[in-house]
Amino acid sequence: MDFARRTIELARRNVEEGGRPFATVIVKDGEVVAESPNLVAQTGDPTAHAEVIAVREACTRLGTEHLTGATVYVLAHPCPMCLGALYYCSPDEVVFLTTRDAYEPHYVDDRKYFELSTFYAEFAKDPADRRLPMRHRPEEDAVEVYRLWQRRNGGERRVAGAPTAEG
């Protein structure tokens, strides 16, 4: 099966059915583990991006939060939310089939605080300088939740079995 073609067809069908032009196919060991179009328009859920839905489905199916050994095909370069989810689940590779520059003459999704042309730069800013109003309210009890987690995990700070940069 041509997984890139499958991703394109999934997105095309979604557009024909009134959805948005995005789709994701996740492959492991030569088999599709999960796939989804973007379902934001259909559900009213702003997190129902194709990547997020497919990652949830794949991880549930595989019984793990890690997608090591998998390749993720996406129609377009992932947005920051989806990119974060993909980094977190650690697939072996993400293959994107088009770029924002290529599709921008045909589709744009700029919002009050979210404009793709500038959004990635927002992450590098101090929270007080971001377009989305943010403020830090220190609460020691909030840190205590993390201390509890560490105690319950034998003093370990890391999630057991999580892939790391070292391997």
PDB file of C-alpha atoms in Angstrom:
ATOM      1  CA  MET A   1       0.000   0.000   0.000  1.00  0.00           C
ATOM      2  CA  ASP A   2       1.163   3.518  -0.779  1.00  0.00           C
ATOM      3  CA  PHE A   3       0.704   5.228   2.600  1.00  0.00           C
ATOM      4  CA  ALA A   4       1.233   8.724   1.176  1.00  0.00           C
ATOM      5  CA  ARG A   5      -1.589   8.107  -1.342  1.00  0.00           C
ATOM      6  CA  ARG A   6      -3.776   6.768   1.486  1.00  0.00           C
ATOM      7  CA  THR A   7      -3.175   9.986   3.458  1.00  0.00           C
ATOM      8  CA  ILE A   8      -4.071  12.159   0.465  1.00  0.00           C
ATOM      9  CA  GLU A   9      -7.251  10.185  -0.263  1.00  0.00           C
ATOM     10  CA  LEU A  10      -8.341  10.350   3.386  1.00  0.00           C
ATOM     11  CA  ALA A  11      -7.948  14.153   3.331  1.00  0.00           C
ATOM     12  CA  ARG A  12      -9.678  14.454  -0.048  1.00  0.00           C
ATOM     13  CA  ARG A  13     -12.670  12.426   1.175  1.00  0.00           C
ATOM     14  CA  ASN A  14     -12.842  14.568   4.317  1.00  0.00           C
ATOM     15  CA  VAL A  15     -13.033  17.754   2.220  1.00  0.00           C
ATOM     16  CA  GLU A  16     -15.712  16.215   0.002  1.00  0.00           C
ATOM     17  CA  GLU A  17     -17.724  15.413   3.165  1.00  0.00           C
ATOM     18  CA  GLY A  18     -17.405  18.965   4.531  1.00  0.00           C
ATOM     19  CA  GLY A  19     -14.292  18.547   6.673  1.00  0.00           C
ATOM     20  CA  ARG A  20     -10.923  20.260   6.571  1.00  0.00           C
ATOM     21  CA  PRO A  21      -8.018  19.311   4.276  1.00  0.00           C
ATOM     22  CA  PHE A  22      -5.830  17.314   6.668  1.00  0.00           C
ATOM     23  CA  ALA A  23      -5.253  13.612   7.365  1.00  0.00           C
ATOM     24  CA  THR A  24      -2.824  11.300   9.122  1.00  0.00           C
ATOM     25  CA  VAL A  25      -1.886   7.642   8.631  1.00  0.00           C
ATOM     26  CA  ILE A  26       0.311   5.842  11.170  1.00  0.00           C
ATOM     27  CA  VAL A  27       2.210   2.772   9.989  1.00  0.00           C
ATOM     28  CA  LYS A  28       4.142   0.177  11.972  1.00  0.00           C
ATOM     29  CA  ASP A  29       5.672  -3.007  10.589  1.00  0.00           C
ATOM     30  CA  GLY A  30       4.218  -2.227   7.164  1.00  0.00           C
ATOM     31  CA  GLU A  31       0.631  -2.076   8.443  1.00  0.00           C
ATOM     32  CA  VAL A  32      -1.703   0.847   9.115  1.00  0.00           C
ATOM     33  CA  VAL A  33      -2.113   1.056  12.892  1.00  0.00           C
ATOM     34  CA  ALA A  34      -4.368   4.128  12.857  1.00  0.00           C
ATOM     35  CA  GLU A  35      -5.622   6.820  10.526  1.00  0.00           C
ATOM     36  CA  SER A  36      -7.856   9.835  10.741  1.00  0.00           C
ATOM     37  CA  PRO A  37      -8.889  12.958   8.909  1.00  0.00           C
ATOM     38  CA  ASN A  38      -9.111  16.277  10.757  1.00  0.00           C
ATOM     39  CA  LEU A  39     -12.470  16.282  12.569  1.00  0.00           C
ATOM     40  CA  VAL A  40     -12.543  19.821  13.981  1.00  0.00           C
ATOM     41  CA  ALA A  41     -15.384  20.985  11.716  1.00  0.00           C
ATOM     42  CA  GLN A  42     -17.439  17.860  12.375  1.00  0.00           C
ATOM     43  CA  THR A  43     -16.991  17.807  16.172  1.00  0.00           C
ATOM     44  CA  GLY A  44     -16.425  21.425  17.182  1.00  0.00           C
ATOM     45  CA  ASP A  45     -13.376  20.153  19.101  1.00  0.00           C
ATOM     46  CA  PRO A  46     -10.337  22.339  18.351  1.00  0.00           C
ATOM     47  CA  THR A  47      -8.021  19.475  19.359  1.00  0.00           C
ATOM     48  CA  ALA A  48      -9.560  17.025  16.868  1.00  0.00           C
ATOM     49  CA  HIS A  49      -6.667  17.385  14.439  1.00  0.00           C
ATOM     50  CA  ALA A  50      -5.876  14.327  12.341  1.00  0.00           C
ATOM     51  CA  GLU A  51      -2.506  13.770  14.023  1.00  0.00           C
ATOM     52  CA  VAL A  52      -3.917  13.919  17.550  1.00  0.00           C
ATOM     53  CA  ILE A  53      -6.794  11.541  16.782  1.00  0.00           C
ATOM     54  CA  ALA A  54      -4.541   9.063  14.960  1.00  0.00           C
ATOM     55  CA  VAL A  55      -1.897   9.160  17.718  1.00  0.00           C
ATOM     56  CA  ARG A  56      -4.582   8.466  20.341  1.00  0.00           C
ATOM     57  CA  GLU A  57      -5.952   5.561  18.312  1.00  0.00           C
ATOM     58  CA  ALA A  58      -2.526   4.077  17.568  1.00  0.00           C
ATOM     59  CA  CYS A  59      -1.359   4.306  21.163  1.00  0.00           C
ATOM     60  CA  THR A  60      -4.592   2.762  22.434  1.00  0.00           C
ATOM     61  CA  ARG A  61      -4.331  -0.057  19.905  1.00  0.00           C
ATOM     62  CA  LEU A  62      -0.677  -0.698  20.708  1.00  0.00           C
ATOM     63  CA  GLY A  63      -1.156  -0.304  24.473  1.00  0.00           C
ATOM     64  CA  THR A  64       1.611   2.289  24.823  1.00  0.00           C
ATOM     65  CA  GLU A  65       2.161   6.028  24.755  1.00  0.00           C
ATOM     66  CA  HIS A  66       5.209   5.534  22.546  1.00  0.00           C
ATOM     67  CA  LEU A  67       5.185   5.098  18.776  1.00  0.00           C
ATOM     68  CA  THR A  68       8.784   3.981  18.379  1.00  0.00           C
ATOM     69  CA  GLY A  69       9.077   1.858  15.269  1.00  0.00           C
ATOM     70  CA  ALA A  70       6.259   3.774  13.555  1.00  0.00           C
ATOM     71  CA  THR A  71       6.138   6.175  10.624  1.00  0.00           C
ATOM     72  CA  VAL A  72       3.525   8.915  10.649  1.00  0.00           C
ATOM     73  CA  TYR A  73       2.283  10.301   7.335  1.00  0.00           C
ATOM     74  CA  VAL A  74       0.590  13.717   7.484  1.00  0.00           C
ATOM     75  CA  LEU A  75      -0.842  15.740   4.636  1.00  0.00           C
ATOM     76  CA  ALA A  76       0.878  18.968   5.697  1.00  0.00           C
ATOM     77  CA  HIS A  77       3.622  20.035   8.064  1.00  0.00           C
ATOM     78  CA  PRO A  78       2.100  19.611  11.553  1.00  0.00           C
ATOM     79  CA  CYS A  79       0.820  22.606  13.482  1.00  0.00           C
ATOM     80  CA  PRO A  80       2.508  23.310  16.830  1.00  0.00           C
ATOM     81  CA  MET A  81      -0.056  21.292  18.847  1.00  0.00           C
ATOM     82  CA  CYS A  82       0.329  18.258  16.608  1.00  0.00           C
ATOM     83  CA  LEU A  83       4.088  18.649  16.394  1.00  0.00           C
ATOM     84  CA  GLY A  84       4.213  18.604  20.188  1.00  0.00           C
ATOM     85  CA  ALA A  85       2.119  15.421  20.284  1.00  0.00           C
ATOM     86  CA  LEU A  86       4.373  13.803  17.691  1.00  0.00           C
ATOM     87  CA  TYR A  87       7.541  14.708  19.586  1.00  0.00           C
ATOM     88  CA  TYR A  88       5.973  13.321  22.747  1.00  0.00           C
ATOM     89  CA  CYS A  89       5.070   9.913  21.273  1.00  0.00           C
ATOM     90  CA  SER A  90       8.455   9.514  19.518  1.00  0.00           C
ATOM     91  CA  PRO A  91       7.731   7.847  16.161  1.00  0.00           C
ATOM     92  CA  ASP A  92      10.744   6.869  14.081  1.00  0.00           C
ATOM     93  CA  GLU A  93       9.766   9.311  11.345  1.00  0.00           C
ATOM     94  CA  VAL A  94       7.138  11.861  10.308  1.00  0.00           C
ATOM     95  CA  VAL A  95       6.556  12.266   6.575  1.00  0.00           C
ATOM     96  CA  PHE A  96       4.677  15.433   5.573  1.00  0.00           C
ATOM     97  CA  LEU A  97       3.379  15.635   2.022  1.00  0.00           C
ATOM     98  CA  THR A  98       3.065  19.393   1.548  1.00  0.00           C
ATOM     99  CA  THR A  99       4.181  22.615   3.201  1.00  0.00           C
ATOM    100  CA  ARG A 100       2.281  25.637   4.466  1.00  0.00           C
ATOM    101  CA  ASP A 101       3.914  27.718   1.726  1.00  0.00           C
ATOM    102  CA  ALA A 102       2.529  25.355  -0.921  1.00  0.00           C
ATOM    103  CA  TYR A 103      -1.029  25.238   0.416  1.00  0.00           C
ATOM    104  CA  GLU A 104      -1.326  28.823   1.732  1.00  0.00           C
ATOM    105  CA  PRO A 105      -2.745  30.193  -1.579  1.00  0.00           C
ATOM    106  CA  HIS A 106      -5.649  27.740  -1.105  1.00  0.00           C
ATOM    107  CA  TYR A 107      -6.171  27.469   2.675  1.00  0.00           C
ATOM    108  CA  VAL A 108      -5.357  29.642   5.677  1.00  0.00           C
ATOM    109  CA  ASP A 109      -6.292  29.149   9.329  1.00  0.00           C
ATOM    110  CA  ASP A 110      -5.235  32.281  11.193  1.00  0.00           C
ATOM    111  CA  ARG A 111      -6.943  32.856  14.514  1.00  0.00           C
ATOM    112  CA  LYS A 112      -6.867  35.478  17.261  1.00  0.00           C
ATOM    113  CA  TYR A 113      -3.654  34.173  18.857  1.00  0.00           C
ATOM    114  CA  PHE A 114      -2.709  31.629  16.225  1.00  0.00           C
ATOM    115  CA  GLU A 115      -1.189  32.642  12.919  1.00  0.00           C
ATOM    116  CA  LEU A 116       0.993  29.987  11.348  1.00  0.00           C
ATOM    117  CA  SER A 117       3.405  32.566   9.946  1.00  0.00           C
ATOM    118  CA  THR A 118       4.378  33.704  13.461  1.00  0.00           C
ATOM    119  CA  PHE A 119       3.168  31.024  15.851  1.00  0.00           C
ATOM    120  CA  TYR A 120       6.333  28.958  16.192  1.00  0.00           C
ATOM    121  CA  ALA A 121       8.187  32.078  17.373  1.00  0.00           C
ATOM    122  CA  GLU A 122       5.656  32.419  20.213  1.00  0.00           C
ATOM    123  CA  PHE A 123       7.144  29.367  21.948  1.00  0.00           C
ATOM    124  CA  ALA A 124      10.533  31.028  22.300  1.00  0.00           C
ATOM    125  CA  LYS A 125       9.102  34.105  23.987  1.00  0.00           C
ATOM    126  CA  ASP A 126       8.891  34.611  27.729  1.00  0.00           C
ATOM    127  CA  PRO A 127       5.289  33.766  28.733  1.00  0.00           C
ATOM    128  CA  ALA A 128       4.649  37.416  29.672  1.00  0.00           C
ATOM    129  CA  ASP A 129       5.551  38.473  26.107  1.00  0.00           C
ATOM    130  CA  ARG A 130       3.268  36.053  24.262  1.00  0.00           C
ATOM    131  CA  ARG A 131       0.179  37.184  22.391  1.00  0.00           C
ATOM    132  CA  LEU A 132      -2.013  34.878  24.478  1.00  0.00           C
ATOM    133  CA  PRO A 133      -2.227  36.498  27.909  1.00  0.00           C
ATOM    134  CA  MET A 134      -0.412  34.245  30.383  1.00  0.00           C
ATOM    135  CA  ARG A 135       0.741  34.723  33.939  1.00  0.00           C
ATOM    136  CA  HIS A 136       2.561  32.574  36.443  1.00  0.00           C
ATOM    137  CA  ARG A 137       0.860  32.157  39.807  1.00  0.00           C
ATOM    138  CA  PRO A 138       3.289  30.228  42.031  1.00  0.00           C
ATOM    139  CA  GLU A 139       1.619  27.621  44.258  1.00  0.00           C
ATOM    140  CA  GLU A 140       3.799  25.322  46.372  1.00  0.00           C
ATOM    141  CA  ASP A 141       0.960  22.796  46.547  1.00  0.00           C
ATOM    142  CA  ALA A 142       1.191  22.469  42.770  1.00  0.00           C
ATOM    143  CA  VAL A 143       4.830  21.352  43.094  1.00  0.00           C
ATOM    144  CA  GLU A 144       3.764  18.912  45.829  1.00  0.00           C
ATOM    145  CA  VAL A 145       1.773  16.947  43.229  1.00  0.00           C
ATOM    146  CA  TYR A 146       5.068  16.253  41.431  1.00  0.00           C
ATOM    147  CA  ARG A 147       6.781  15.276  44.671  1.00  0.00           C
ATOM    148  CA  LEU A 148       3.951  12.796  45.291  1.00  0.00           C
ATOM    149  CA  TRP A 149       4.406  11.378  41.796  1.00  0.00           C
ATOM    150  CA  GLN A 150       8.144  10.941  42.379  1.00  0.00           C
ATOM    151  CA  ARG A 151       7.575   9.220  45.749  1.00  0.00           C
ATOM    152  CA  ARG A 152       5.001   6.871  44.220  1.00  0.00           C
ATOM    153  CA  ASN A 153       7.525   5.982  41.505  1.00  0.00           C
ATOM    154  CA  GLY A 154      10.358   4.907  43.808  1.00  0.00           C
ATOM    155  CA  GLY A 155      12.142   8.246  43.627  1.00  0.00           C
ATOM    156  CA  GLU A 156      12.300   8.204  39.824  1.00  0.00           C
ATOM    157  CA  ARG A 157      11.640  11.462  37.988  1.00  0.00           C
ATOM    158  CA  ARG A 158      11.218   9.989  34.496  1.00  0.00           C
ATOM    159  CA  VAL A 159       8.343   7.950  33.127  1.00  0.00           C
ATOM    160  CA  ALA A 160       9.474   4.327  33.029  1.00  0.00           C
ATOM    161  CA  GLY A 161      10.116   3.072  29.497  1.00  0.00           C
ATOM    162  CA  ALA A 162       9.867   6.462  27.830  1.00  0.00           C
ATOM    163  CA  PRO A 163      12.195   6.854  24.830  1.00  0.00           C
ATOM    164  CA  THR A 164      14.946   9.383  25.528  1.00  0.00           C
ATOM    165  CA  ALA A 165      17.381  11.293  23.360  1.00  0.00           C
ATOM    166  CA  GLU A 166      20.133   8.944  24.560  1.00  0.00           C
ATOM    167  CA  GLY A 167      18.306   5.932  23.189  1.00  0.00           C
TER     168      GLY A 167
END
